[in-house]
Amino acid sequence: MHDDRSLVEARLKRVLDERVRPAVYPESVPLEVAVWHAPGEPVPVAEGLAAEPEPIEVGARWGAPWGTSWFRVTGTVPEAWAGRTVEAILDLGFDENMPGFQCEGLVYRPDGTPVKGLNPRNQWVRVAAPAEGGEQVRLHIEAASNPVILDYHPFLPTQLGDKETAGSEPQYTLTRMDLAVFDETVWQLVIDLEVLGELMAELPVESARRWEILRAVDKALDAVDLQNVNATAAAARSRLTGVLATPAAPSAHRISAVGHAHIDSAWLWPLRETVRKVARTTSNMTALLDDEPEFVFAMSQAQQWAWVRDHRPEVWARVKKAVADGRFVPAGGMWVESDTNMPGSEAMARQFVHGKRFFLDEFGIENDEAWLPDTFGFAAGLPQIIKAAGSKYLLTQKISWSQTNKFPHHTFQWEGIDGTRIFTHFPPVDTYNCSMKGSEIAHAARNFKDKGVARHSLAPTGWGDGGGGTTREMVAKAARLRDLEGSATVTWETPRAFFDKAAAEYPEPPVWVGELYLELHRATLTSQARTKQGNRRSEHLLREAELWAATAAVRTGFPYPYEDLDRIWKTVLLHQFHDILPGSSIAWVHREARRTYERVAEELTGIVEAAQRALAGEGGTPLVFNAAPHARTGVPAGGARTPVTPARTILTGRPGGGHVLDNGLLRVEIDARGLVVSAYDIEADRETVAPGRAANLLQLHPDFPNMWDAWDVDEFYRNTVTDLTDADEVVPEGDGVRIVRRFGASRVTQLLSLAPGERRLLVDTEVDWHETEKFLKLAFPLDVHAERYASETQFGHFHRPTHTNTSWEAAKFEACNHRFVHLEEPGWGVAIVNDSTYGHDVTRTVRTDGDGGTTTTVRVSLLRAPRFPDPETDQGVHRFRHALVPGAGIGDAVREGWRINLPERRLTGAGVVEPLVTCDRDAVVITAVKLADDGSGDVVVRFHEAFGGRVRATLTAGFEVADVAVTDLLERPLADARAPRAEDGRIALRLRPFQLVTLRLRRA
């Protein structure tokens, strides 16, 4: 037989594009259209419906950036269409390649009932089936003219990312507003031909199945009258029945399709627009569930569910019904799909507390899985948090974006720092926007790395990022792929059903230990410094507010602010979303975040001050309140008293220029350039700074990644560096030295100080930053030989190598830490702690001159200046605080990390305030002291082993304890946990390395 494959495939493409698809709507009539443009921010639905619109014609421009326009469309179904299916085609000016990234709409009936959302891949609204001739049609569209930020030429700087700078130029052209006859037979033929054509293209050319499909398609096209497709579509479909009915091979890969619409809670749109995006998508999905009995849809992020409940009660009613039917599924059990690298221990725990509690309270549903398809890497402390929240599975696909190394598994056990293992799945379809294309299904089957031992994978199916969800076309394709020869099988299932099957078939999967590092988007650890500082400050203020309010409630009857703390926690958790905290959103988002963090700080400071005043009482005794988990200056953790006054620091001149700071523990030499050339540990008789090098060195790099400006820093940035060594001023100031430098259009002011009695050099840095596409680092070259270093993560720390033996290590050229990094040789180490930065790098070199020793350099990432999506990223004044801690063991690193983030608070009072709860071992770090969320008055204490070893300790309550329970993060007693006894308020503990424990103490 002659090879006519290319001829038939080309024929299929043209006939589909030019004849069959256009015939889905064979007849149409225009609708009358009028529009009212809301003058400012979005208005309530009732106001939009009641507004008096003005006529507008198809072809007219509409929609200022970030505006809202209310369209009213009216028309009459022609008498000739009686008995047929009629739909409204409402094209606001869509580009079908940009679902979620441009204008969108939500359609209402005149009574305010939402119908469905409109987006580039979902432009239809069912009017009647069957229709009645003369039937009147009236619909209202709440249309959002969201500008296109990420265009075909991506990453170009734009002022459209903030309503304050976006201007008023109309963004869209009204394209089509019609009533049309919907020919379902032709539509079904389109799906048949698409599924078979896409499958055919994925099969080997030499396979019999590919040629069988080719012949059937050829015969079907022969049956199509190109001048009368509608009359011949049924005949064409009949010629495809056989090839569509052939079942899949028994060994075929099995895909669980989960309806999905990954909606970024903020990204290239502000939070207020996400509220509407969620309403549009959930309206679409509840409508699709009504039409498609086998379809299942899952939505994560309790915050987004809460938005629907609070802002769109009509949509919420439909959602609740679909949830009750088991087909609209709460997923993930987190407040938002947060970043997991940067949120602190308690914040990461509270993501699950608030997320899971929302779904339990609203629906009585508890999630087994963490659902984070788009998060930029996963911290090593996360597995035990997932388990402590009562969950056991994790899903993500983002690691497939790694640029250097291909992850070796799709289904595996992920082991965290304490040994907890979580059953984890990476969908081999490699997208959270699966659209049921044949290429996607074939890729999933080919790509699946666990062949021979497992057969199941998951495909999140639907348009996401900006929402939209699953379409009727995707559902129709999935129906044909349920059992089709040559393809993986596709079945709609809930996430829980998939995970239960996958875990059952693969009882002993491989194990991956440590962080799941994304070899991409490393700059998200630094971009938008103010957002990151707001998060860090909020986390620690929340700790203080809970601690002091709980202590005051137990001791004085102070009214514990349950509702305020709940609300503030949810605000902070929302801003940990994986495009807000990482700094990858538009200017509008970060402008609002700064204001939100300021309000949070003001409110929490008020709670702290009120509780401390209640505890201090009236009097003139000077008191220091210590919210850190370790004692300092004679003040116990969680208590208040008059501090011990240590000896003073001596400041002298340095021969050759500069200054010397000496407090009897450290002697620090600062040269005339304002650089630290010596940090001498007097007790250990040991120098910290590498020979011939200088610490406190600011370094400036060019920063222009190949793409994803706010997200990425590419390794070649290191090829060019400018050491900022010129100083305008190096002068004494108090017990320290002030340094002023200028570079480019920017200015840096630093204060280096050595507190009396402390083995730490404080580095306070203020940067008035006006650079573009630059990366600012702060370097500490250390005389330490270390093949690895410790980096703090949630509820502990883990180690990364300092070498680059393999591509896996080399790829980690920018990494995340929380409050500290720590390096050591046996018996002596160094810590660098911070109050608000996350990104850093650690490198090592062997000195070829002098002693031949090893220099290990820690560099802290301070600021970047990308121009997309916010062209003014981080312009202005920033303040950072770091400390160099020579002679530090891991315990010192833990203690100093907490200390720099929790400053002492001073006031006068009646006398000593005893801690509510204490522990006698520094290795046990108490991360939360609070009253139970249920209002019972029970005291909840959360703690973990922080040094990485086993420990016996005693927890002592400063109140009479009637009962002790070991609980999960949601403060529910664990059935399989042996509850410790409290004797005279003392509770004996035994903890393994990094073990996380929550105790609930019932007061007598």
Tab-separated table of N, CA and C in Angstrom, residues 800-894:
chain	number	residue	atom	x	y	z
A	800	ARG	N	23.498	21.020	54.029
A	800	ARG	CA	23.804	21.041	52.600
A	800	ARG	C	25.316	20.970	52.447
A	801	PRO	N	25.806	20.347	51.376
A	801	PRO	CA	27.256	20.313	51.155
A	801	PRO	C	27.776	21.680	50.733
A	802	THR	N	29.038	21.931	51.048
A	802	THR	CA	29.695	23.151	50.577
A	802	THR	C	30.425	22.905	49.260
A	803	HIS	N	30.519	21.651	48.860
A	803	HIS	CA	31.225	21.312	47.618
A	803	HIS	C	30.235	21.141	46.471
A	804	THR	N	30.771	20.933	45.267
A	804	THR	CA	29.939	20.739	44.072
A	804	THR	C	30.371	19.477	43.348
A	805	ASN	N	30.471	18.391	44.089
A	805	ASN	CA	30.929	17.127	43.500
A	805	ASN	C	30.046	16.660	42.351
A	806	THR	N	28.748	16.839	42.498
A	806	THR	CA	27.816	16.348	41.491
A	806	THR	C	26.958	17.497	40.994
A	807	SER	N	26.219	17.247	39.947
A	807	SER	CA	25.329	18.278	39.405
A	807	SER	C	24.220	18.628	40.392
A	808	TRP	N	23.860	17.682	41.264
A	808	TRP	CA	22.826	17.968	42.259
A	808	TRP	C	23.305	19.031	43.242
A	809	GLU	N	24.559	18.910	43.684
A	809	GLU	CA	25.083	19.913	44.612
A	809	GLU	C	25.342	21.239	43.904
A	810	ALA	N	25.885	21.154	42.682
A	810	ALA	CA	26.205	22.381	41.947
A	810	ALA	C	24.953	23.208	41.672
A	811	ALA	N	23.812	22.534	41.519
A	811	ALA	CA	22.573	23.252	41.202
A	811	ALA	C	22.070	24.093	42.366
A	812	LYS	N	22.541	23.797	43.575
A	812	LYS	CA	22.058	24.520	44.760
A	812	LYS	C	22.930	25.747	45.038
A	813	PHE	N	23.139	26.546	44.003
A	813	PHE	CA	24.031	27.697	44.169
A	813	PHE	C	23.337	28.872	44.849
A	814	GLU	N	22.068	28.784	45.092
A	814	GLU	CA	21.337	29.743	45.911
A	814	GLU	C	20.298	28.953	46.685
A	815	ALA	N	20.278	29.115	48.001
A	815	ALA	CA	19.429	28.258	48.816
A	815	ALA	C	18.767	29.074	49.913
A	816	CYS	N	17.857	28.410	50.637
A	816	CYS	CA	17.049	29.073	51.657
A	816	CYS	C	17.507	28.691	53.058
A	817	ASN	N	17.533	29.664	53.940
A	817	ASN	CA	17.636	29.392	55.367
A	817	ASN	C	16.631	30.267	56.089
A	818	HIS	N	16.341	29.913	57.311
A	818	HIS	CA	15.470	30.760	58.117
A	818	HIS	C	16.325	31.725	58.929
A	819	ARG	N	16.533	31.453	60.212
A	819	ARG	CA	17.222	32.435	61.054
A	819	ARG	C	18.726	32.255	61.090
A	820	PHE	N	19.240	31.095	60.675
A	820	PHE	CA	20.687	30.920	60.784
A	820	PHE	C	21.222	29.966	59.740
A	821	VAL	N	22.520	30.141	59.436
A	821	VAL	CA	23.347	29.092	58.851
A	821	VAL	C	24.508	28.872	59.818
A	822	HIS	N	25.009	27.645	59.853
A	822	HIS	CA	26.039	27.295	60.826
A	822	HIS	C	27.062	26.384	60.176
A	823	LEU	N	28.339	26.723	60.365
A	823	LEU	CA	29.441	25.893	59.884
A	823	LEU	C	30.327	25.550	61.063
A	824	GLU	N	30.937	24.370	61.016
A	824	GLU	CA	31.826	24.039	62.125
A	824	GLU	C	32.869	23.011	61.726
A	825	GLU	N	33.990	23.134	62.414
A	825	GLU	CA	34.951	22.062	62.533
A	825	GLU	C	34.715	21.425	63.896
A	826	PRO	N	35.199	20.224	64.150
A	826	PRO	CA	34.990	19.633	65.472
A	826	PRO	C	35.455	20.569	66.589
A	827	GLY	N	34.512	20.953	67.440
A	827	GLY	CA	34.855	21.768	68.597
A	827	GLY	C	34.735	23.263	68.418
A	828	TRP	N	34.539	23.749	67.203
A	828	TRP	CA	34.453	25.202	67.000
A	828	TRP	C	33.695	25.488	65.708
A	829	GLY	N	32.790	26.444	65.802
A	829	GLY	CA	31.994	26.774	64.628
A	829	GLY	C	31.654	28.240	64.562
A	830	VAL	N	30.949	28.600	63.509
A	830	VAL	CA	30.519	29.978	63.278
A	830	VAL	C	29.072	29.946	62.814
A	831	ALA	N	28.290	30.875	63.317
A	831	ALA	CA	26.920	31.044	62.840
A	831	ALA	C	26.756	32.446	62.272
A	832	ILE	N	25.926	32.544	61.263
A	832	ILE	CA	25.487	33.844	60.753
A	832	ILE	C	23.969	33.843	60.853
A	833	VAL	N	23.454	34.791	61.620
A	833	VAL	CA	22.018	34.840	61.863
A	833	VAL	C	21.444	36.103	61.243
A	834	ASN	N	20.141	36.104	61.036
A	834	ASN	CA	19.501	37.224	60.344
A	834	ASN	C	18.120	37.471	60.908
A	835	ASP	N	17.588	38.647	60.625
A	835	ASP	CA	16.240	38.974	61.096
A	835	ASP	C	15.205	39.018	59.984
A	836	SER	N	15.629	38.834	58.723
A	836	SER	CA	14.615	38.976	57.674
A	836	SER	C	15.039	38.487	56.300
A	837	THR	N	16.208	37.907	56.131
A	837	THR	CA	16.629	37.444	54.810
A	837	THR	C	16.573	35.924	54.747
A	838	TYR	N	16.491	35.392	53.538
A	838	TYR	CA	16.355	33.956	53.323
A	838	TYR	C	17.405	33.404	52.357
A	839	GLY	N	17.598	34.066	51.231
A	839	GLY	CA	18.531	33.571	50.233
A	839	GLY	C	19.972	33.706	50.679
A	840	HIS	N	20.799	32.758	50.295
A	840	HIS	CA	22.222	32.795	50.626
A	840	HIS	C	22.959	31.824	49.714
A	841	ASP	N	24.287	31.938	49.699
A	841	ASP	CA	25.111	30.923	49.047
A	841	ASP	C	26.325	30.648	49.915
A	842	VAL	N	26.836	29.441	49.823
A	842	VAL	CA	28.018	29.021	50.572
A	842	VAL	C	28.976	28.361	49.594
A	843	THR	N	30.201	28.852	49.545
A	843	THR	CA	31.223	28.283	48.656
A	843	THR	C	32.496	28.047	49.448
A	844	ARG	N	33.362	27.207	48.886
A	844	ARG	CA	34.625	26.924	49.586
A	844	ARG	C	35.776	26.942	48.586
A	845	THR	N	36.909	27.434	49.048
A	845	THR	CA	38.130	27.406	48.260
A	845	THR	C	39.275	26.991	49.188
A	846	VAL	N	40.301	26.407	48.607
A	846	VAL	CA	41.505	26.071	49.358
A	846	VAL	C	42.561	27.113	49.029
A	847	ARG	N	43.121	27.706	50.051
A	847	ARG	CA	44.097	28.777	49.857
A	847	ARG	C	45.398	28.202	49.307
A	848	THR	N	45.872	28.759	48.233
A	848	THR	CA	47.097	28.262	47.604
A	848	THR	C	48.340	28.939	48.144
A	849	ASP	N	48.145	30.039	48.879
A	849	ASP	CA	49.291	30.682	49.512
A	849	ASP	C	49.101	30.615	51.030
A	850	GLY	N	50.086	30.939	51.752
A	850	GLY	CA	49.963	30.936	53.206
A	850	GLY	C	49.849	29.527	53.753
A	851	ASP	N	48.782	29.279	54.543
A	851	ASP	CA	48.692	28.022	55.291
A	851	ASP	C	48.032	26.889	54.519
A	852	GLY	N	47.523	27.151	53.324
A	852	GLY	CA	46.862	26.101	52.558
A	852	GLY	C	45.547	25.653	53.149
A	853	GLY	N	44.972	26.463	54.043
A	853	GLY	CA	43.707	26.107	54.682
A	853	GLY	C	42.517	26.366	53.767
A	854	THR	N	41.339	26.109	54.308
A	854	THR	CA	40.098	26.247	53.547
A	854	THR	C	39.368	27.515	53.953
A	855	THR	N	38.955	28.284	52.967
A	855	THR	CA	38.085	29.435	53.204
A	855	THR	C	36.676	29.055	52.783
A	856	THR	N	35.749	29.118	53.710
A	856	THR	CA	34.338	28.870	53.414
A	856	THR	C	33.606	30.188	53.520
A	857	THR	N	33.018	30.612	52.421
A	857	THR	CA	32.400	31.941	52.367
A	857	THR	C	30.887	31.806	52.375
A	858	VAL	N	30.277	32.466	53.344
A	858	VAL	CA	28.817	32.577	53.405
A	858	VAL	C	28.438	33.960	52.904
A	859	ARG	N	27.525	33.988	51.933
A	859	ARG	CA	27.050	35.277	51.424
A	859	ARG	C	25.531	35.352	51.598
A	860	VAL	N	25.123	36.422	52.210
A	860	VAL	CA	23.702	36.675	52.429
A	860	VAL	C	23.164	37.493	51.257
A	861	SER	N	22.014	37.110	50.731
A	861	SER	CA	21.390	37.849	49.628
A	861	SER	C	20.510	38.950	50.206
A	862	LEU	N	20.827	40.192	49.857
A	862	LEU	CA	20.091	41.324	50.416
A	862	LEU	C	19.007	41.837	49.479
A	863	LEU	N	19.371	42.227	48.264
A	863	LEU	CA	18.419	42.902	47.389
A	863	LEU	C	18.646	42.533	45.932
A	864	ARG	N	17.537	42.548	45.195
A	864	ARG	CA	17.583	42.445	43.738
A	864	ARG	C	16.834	43.636	43.148
A	865	ALA	N	16.834	43.727	41.823
A	865	ALA	CA	16.105	44.817	41.177
A	865	ALA	C	15.558	44.379	39.823
A	866	PRO	N	14.792	43.257	39.799
A	866	PRO	CA	14.191	42.840	38.517
A	866	PRO	C	13.124	43.832	38.079
A	867	ARG	N	12.802	43.826	36.803
A	867	ARG	CA	11.831	44.784	36.257
A	867	ARG	C	10.523	44.124	35.836
A	868	PHE	N	10.434	42.809	35.975
A	868	PHE	CA	9.171	42.131	35.668
A	868	PHE	C	8.861	41.146	36.778
A	869	PRO	N	7.614	41.096	37.285
A	869	PRO	CA	6.458	41.873	36.807
A	869	PRO	C	6.296	43.252	37.436
A	870	ASP	N	7.139	43.596	38.407
A	870	ASP	CA	7.093	44.917	39.038
A	870	ASP	C	8.324	45.696	38.599
A	871	PRO	N	8.166	46.705	37.745
A	871	PRO	CA	9.348	47.417	37.222
A	871	PRO	C	10.069	48.256	38.268
A	872	GLU	N	9.444	48.460	39.438
A	872	GLU	CA	10.066	49.252	40.496
A	872	GLU	C	10.410	48.389	41.706
A	873	THR	N	10.698	47.118	41.469
A	873	THR	CA	10.935	46.199	42.580
A	873	THR	C	11.964	46.740	43.564
A	874	ASP	N	11.557	46.870	44.809
A	874	ASP	CA	12.431	47.148	45.957
A	874	ASP	C	13.162	48.474	45.896
A	875	GLN	N	12.713	49.388	45.068
A	875	GLN	CA	13.331	50.711	45.079
A	875	GLN	C	13.010	51.404	46.405
A	876	GLY	N	14.018	52.014	47.021
A	876	GLY	CA	13.789	52.723	48.271
A	876	GLY	C	14.646	52.198	49.404
A	877	VAL	N	14.237	52.511	50.623
A	877	VAL	CA	15.051	52.245	51.809
A	877	VAL	C	14.685	50.896	52.424
A	878	HIS	N	15.725	50.120	52.755
A	878	HIS	CA	15.573	48.818	53.403
A	878	HIS	C	16.512	48.731	54.589
A	879	ARG	N	16.092	47.994	55.610
A	879	ARG	CA	16.932	47.791	56.794
A	879	ARG	C	17.028	46.297	57.091
A	880	PHE	N	18.247	45.839	57.294
A	880	PHE	CA	18.513	44.438	57.595
A	880	PHE	C	19.366	44.358	58.862
A	881	ARG	N	19.229	43.253	59.566
A	881	ARG	CA	20.087	43.007	60.725
A	881	ARG	C	20.632	41.589	60.634
A	882	HIS	N	21.950	41.471	60.718
A	882	HIS	CA	22.630	40.182	60.745
A	882	HIS	C	23.606	40.168	61.915
A	883	ALA	N	24.033	38.987	62.271
A	883	ALA	CA	25.056	38.870	63.307
A	883	ALA	C	26.010	37.755	62.941
A	884	LEU	N	27.290	38.030	63.148
A	884	LEU	CA	28.348	37.033	63.007
A	884	LEU	C	28.650	36.512	64.407
A	885	VAL	N	28.547	35.188	64.587
A	885	VAL	CA	28.690	34.587	65.915
A	885	VAL	C	29.860	33.604	65.901
A	886	PRO	N	31.076	34.050	66.216
A	886	PRO	CA	32.214	33.130	66.273
A	886	PRO	C	32.112	32.197	67.483
A	887	GLY	N	32.697	31.017	67.334
A	887	GLY	CA	32.712	30.056	68.431
A	887	GLY	C	31.363	29.428	68.703
A	888	ALA	N	30.464	29.471	67.734
A	888	ALA	CA	29.089	29.015	67.942
A	888	ALA	C	28.955	27.531	67.662
A	889	GLY	N	28.362	26.805	68.611
A	889	GLY	CA	27.853	25.478	68.330
A	889	GLY	C	26.466	25.591	67.730
A	890	ILE	N	25.872	24.467	67.382
A	890	ILE	CA	24.550	24.522	66.769
A	890	ILE	C	23.542	25.120	67.745
A	891	GLY	N	23.718	24.862	69.043
A	891	GLY	CA	22.816	25.457	70.019
A	891	GLY	C	22.914	26.961	70.060
A	892	ASP	N	24.130	27.485	69.907
A	892	ASP	CA	24.304	28.938	69.861
A	892	ASP	C	23.622	29.525	68.628
A	893	ALA	N	23.727	28.807	67.519
A	893	ALA	CA	23.091	29.286	66.291
A	893	ALA	C	21.575	29.355	66.468
A	894	VAL	N	21.008	28.313	67.073
A	894	VAL	CA	19.564	28.305	67.324
A	894	VAL	C	19.187	29.473	68.226
